Structure formats: structure tokens, C-alpha cells
Tab-separated table of C-alpha atoms in Angstrom:
chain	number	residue	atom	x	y	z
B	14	UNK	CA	89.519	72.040	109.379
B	15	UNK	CA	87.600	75.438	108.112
B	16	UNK	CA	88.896	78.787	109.566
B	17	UNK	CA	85.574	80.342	108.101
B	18	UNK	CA	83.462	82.573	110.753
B	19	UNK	CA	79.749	81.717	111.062
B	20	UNK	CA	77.640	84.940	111.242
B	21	UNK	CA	77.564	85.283	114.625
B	22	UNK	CA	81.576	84.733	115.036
B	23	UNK	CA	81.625	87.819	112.356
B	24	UNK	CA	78.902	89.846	114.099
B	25	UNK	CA	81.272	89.418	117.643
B	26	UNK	CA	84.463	90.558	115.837
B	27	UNK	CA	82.725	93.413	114.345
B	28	UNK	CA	81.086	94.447	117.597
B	29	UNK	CA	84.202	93.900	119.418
B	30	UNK	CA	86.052	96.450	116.769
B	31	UNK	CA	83.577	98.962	116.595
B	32	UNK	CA	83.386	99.278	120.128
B	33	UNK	CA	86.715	100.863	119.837
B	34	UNK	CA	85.288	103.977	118.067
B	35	UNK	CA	83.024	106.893	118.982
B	36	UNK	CA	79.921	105.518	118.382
B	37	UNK	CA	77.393	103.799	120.243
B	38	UNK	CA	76.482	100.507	121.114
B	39	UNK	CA	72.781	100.513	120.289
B	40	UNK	CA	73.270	102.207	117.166
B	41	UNK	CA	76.122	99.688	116.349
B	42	UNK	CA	73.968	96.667	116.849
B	43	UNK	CA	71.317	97.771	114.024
B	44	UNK	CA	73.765	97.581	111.743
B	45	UNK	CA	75.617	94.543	112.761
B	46	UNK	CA	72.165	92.518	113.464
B	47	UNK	CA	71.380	93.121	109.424
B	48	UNK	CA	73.841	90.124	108.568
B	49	UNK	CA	70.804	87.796	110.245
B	50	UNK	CA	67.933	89.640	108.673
B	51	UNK	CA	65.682	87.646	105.642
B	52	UNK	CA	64.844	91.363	104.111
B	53	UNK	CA	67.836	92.911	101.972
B	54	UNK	CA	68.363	96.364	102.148
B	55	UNK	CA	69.418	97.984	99.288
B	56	UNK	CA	73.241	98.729	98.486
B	57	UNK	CA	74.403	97.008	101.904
B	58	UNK	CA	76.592	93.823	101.448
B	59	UNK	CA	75.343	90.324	102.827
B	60	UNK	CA	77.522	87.285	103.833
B	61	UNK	CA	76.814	83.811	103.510
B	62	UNK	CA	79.696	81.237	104.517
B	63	UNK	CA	80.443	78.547	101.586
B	64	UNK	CA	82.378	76.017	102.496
B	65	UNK	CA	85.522	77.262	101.897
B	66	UNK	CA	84.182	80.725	100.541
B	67	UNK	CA	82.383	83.603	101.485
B	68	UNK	CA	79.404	84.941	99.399
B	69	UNK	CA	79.002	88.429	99.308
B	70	UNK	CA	75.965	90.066	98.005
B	71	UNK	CA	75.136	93.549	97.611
B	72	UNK	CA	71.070	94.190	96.524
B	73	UNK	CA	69.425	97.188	94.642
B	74	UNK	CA	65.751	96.422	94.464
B	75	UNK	CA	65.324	93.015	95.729
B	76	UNK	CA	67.889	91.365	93.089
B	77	UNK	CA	71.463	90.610	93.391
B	78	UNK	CA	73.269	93.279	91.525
B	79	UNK	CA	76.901	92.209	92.781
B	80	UNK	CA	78.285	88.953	93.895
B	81	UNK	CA	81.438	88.315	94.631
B	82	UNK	CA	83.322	85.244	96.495
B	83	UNK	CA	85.999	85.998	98.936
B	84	UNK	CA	88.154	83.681	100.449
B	85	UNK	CA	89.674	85.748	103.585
B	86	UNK	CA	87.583	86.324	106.757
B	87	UNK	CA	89.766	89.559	107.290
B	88	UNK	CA	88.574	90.945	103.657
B	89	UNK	CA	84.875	90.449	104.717
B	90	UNK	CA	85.425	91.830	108.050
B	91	UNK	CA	86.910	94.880	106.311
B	92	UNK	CA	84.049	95.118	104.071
B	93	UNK	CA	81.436	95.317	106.450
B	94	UNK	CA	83.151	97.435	108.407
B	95	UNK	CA	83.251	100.263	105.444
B	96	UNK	CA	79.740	100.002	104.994
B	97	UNK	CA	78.261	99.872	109.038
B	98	UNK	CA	80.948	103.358	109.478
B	99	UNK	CA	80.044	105.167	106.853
B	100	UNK	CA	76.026	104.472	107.023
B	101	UNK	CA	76.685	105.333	111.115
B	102	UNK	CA	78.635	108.499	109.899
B	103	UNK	CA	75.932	109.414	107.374
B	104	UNK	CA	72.989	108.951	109.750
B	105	UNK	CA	75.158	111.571	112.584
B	106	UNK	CA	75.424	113.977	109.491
B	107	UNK	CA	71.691	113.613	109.077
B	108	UNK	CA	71.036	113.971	112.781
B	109	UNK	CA	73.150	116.792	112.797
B	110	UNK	CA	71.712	118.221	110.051
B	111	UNK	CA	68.352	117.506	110.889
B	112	UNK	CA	67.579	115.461	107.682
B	113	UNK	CA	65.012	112.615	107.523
B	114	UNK	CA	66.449	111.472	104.066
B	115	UNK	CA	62.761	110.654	103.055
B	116	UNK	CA	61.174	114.287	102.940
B	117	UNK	CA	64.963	116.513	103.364
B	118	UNK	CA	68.379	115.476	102.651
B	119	UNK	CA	72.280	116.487	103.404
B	120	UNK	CA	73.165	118.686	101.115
B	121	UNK	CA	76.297	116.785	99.188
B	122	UNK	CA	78.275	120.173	99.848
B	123	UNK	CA	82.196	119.887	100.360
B	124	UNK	CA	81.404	120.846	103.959
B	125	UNK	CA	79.558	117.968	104.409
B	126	UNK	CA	81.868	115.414	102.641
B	127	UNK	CA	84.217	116.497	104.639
B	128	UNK	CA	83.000	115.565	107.803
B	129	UNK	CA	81.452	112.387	106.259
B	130	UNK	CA	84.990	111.677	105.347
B	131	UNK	CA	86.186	112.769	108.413
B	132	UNK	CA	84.117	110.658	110.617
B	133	UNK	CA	84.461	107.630	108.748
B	134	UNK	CA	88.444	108.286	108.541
B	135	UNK	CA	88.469	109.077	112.387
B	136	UNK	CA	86.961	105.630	112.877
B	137	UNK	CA	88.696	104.002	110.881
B	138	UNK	CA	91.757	105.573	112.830
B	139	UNK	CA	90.369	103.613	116.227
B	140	UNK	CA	90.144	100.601	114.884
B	141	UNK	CA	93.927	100.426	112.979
B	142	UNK	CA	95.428	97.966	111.014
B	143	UNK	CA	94.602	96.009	108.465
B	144	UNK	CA	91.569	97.565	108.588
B	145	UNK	CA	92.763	101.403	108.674
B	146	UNK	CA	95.702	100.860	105.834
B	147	UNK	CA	92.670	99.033	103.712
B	148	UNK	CA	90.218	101.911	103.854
B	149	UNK	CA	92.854	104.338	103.290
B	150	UNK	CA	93.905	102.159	100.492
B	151	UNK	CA	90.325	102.202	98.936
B	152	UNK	CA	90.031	98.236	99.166
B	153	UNK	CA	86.662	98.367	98.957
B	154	UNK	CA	86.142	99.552	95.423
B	155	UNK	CA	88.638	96.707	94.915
B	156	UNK	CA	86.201	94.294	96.445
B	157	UNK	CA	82.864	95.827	94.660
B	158	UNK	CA	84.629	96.090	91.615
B	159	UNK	CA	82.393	93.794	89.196
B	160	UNK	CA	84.693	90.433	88.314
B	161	UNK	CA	85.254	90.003	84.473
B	162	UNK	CA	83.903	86.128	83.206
B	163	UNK	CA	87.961	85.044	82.663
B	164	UNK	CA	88.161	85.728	86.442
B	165	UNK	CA	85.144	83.783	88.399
């Protein structure tokens, strides 16, 4: 018997864990809904469920420019997790900041990593463990980290 999570088990769990930080639910569900989407956004990771793997791809310009298999639900939890808090925290920033990102942008000041860093940590800080120790770990350059041909 598979322990794997179908999209929508993942999308609950995520939804259920991000409802434990500041932000909202509307916002949240953008993000979350972009595992069922057919158009790939660039630099955001995508899951599809092997049969005893997850596939994770991350797109720049329509093609695959990382791919990596993971094995524990947890780890792909984790991952999208990173990426839904920070691009939440970012978008604040940009509200905040009144940024449109197409015609302005944040300013990539130390003030402003700070509280990008800051948000995403305080998040990170309502959900807890694994999850917290993982980000503050930096597992998720471990899991984009490009796999060498001896390891796949």
C-alpha cells in the first residue's frame, strides 16, 4: 500500500498549515490551487505523484530547468511551503511598498530583506517543526540543488 498524497491530499495539508500563520485564506488558495493548473509559472515547483516517487519540477520559460524525484511526502510538503511563504511575503512587501513588479519594483535594500526574511521566518515560526527546523536549516537549496548523473 502507497503512503503517497494525491494533489488534493497535499493541497489540504498545506491549507490546513498555512492557516496557522498570518496570512489570508484567499490569498493562500492562489497559491495552493497552482499545483492543479496546466500553465507553469516560472521558478515555482510542480508535483506530480509517481508511483512510489514524487516529481518535482521547477520551469523558467516553459521548459523544465530542474527535476528532481523525492521520495518523502513531508520533503515536498516542506518545499512548497518555502515557495507559497515567501511569494505571499514578497507580494505584502510589494503591497506595502506599492510595487506592481511589472512597471516598479522593491528595492532589494537590507531594509527590505529584512522584513522579507522576517515574514517568511515569522511564518515559518507558526507552522513549527519539521517544517520550521528545515527552513532554518536551508533544506531547500538542498532540494533545488541540481543532482550530479552518479546520483539519479
Amino acid at each position: 500500500m502507497s503512503n503517497m498524497l494525491n494533489k488534493q491530499q497535499m493541497a489540504e495539508i498545506l491549507f490546513e498549515l498555512l492557516e496557522r500563520t498570518a496570512f489570508h485564506r484567499e490569498q493562500m488558495e492562489n497559491y495552493v490551487n497552482r499545483l492543479f493548473e496546466p500553465f507553469k509559472s516560472d521558478g515555482v515547483p510542480y508535483v506530480e505523484t509517481g508511483k512510489d516517487t514524487y516529481i518535482v519540477r521547477i520551469y523558467e520559460r516553459g521548459l523544465v530547468s530542474l527535476e528532481k524525484r523525492i521520495k518523502q511526502s513531508d520533503e515536498v510538503i516542506y518545499w512548497l511551503l518555502e515557495d507559497i511563504i515567501f511569494t505571499a511575503t514578497h507580494v505584502e512587501l510589494m503591497e506595502r511598498h506599492g510595487v506592481d513588479n511589472k512597471q516598479t519594483h522593491l528595492n532589494d535594500s537590507n531594509e527590505v530583506m529584512k522584513d522579507l526574511n522576517r515574514g517568511v521566518q515569522e511564518a515559518f515560526q507558526k507552522i513549527g517543526d519539521p517544517y520550521l527546523y528545515w527552513h532554518m536549516t536551508s533544506k531547500r537549496q538542498e532540494l533545488e540543488q541540481i543532482q550530479s548523473t552518479k546520483e539519479r
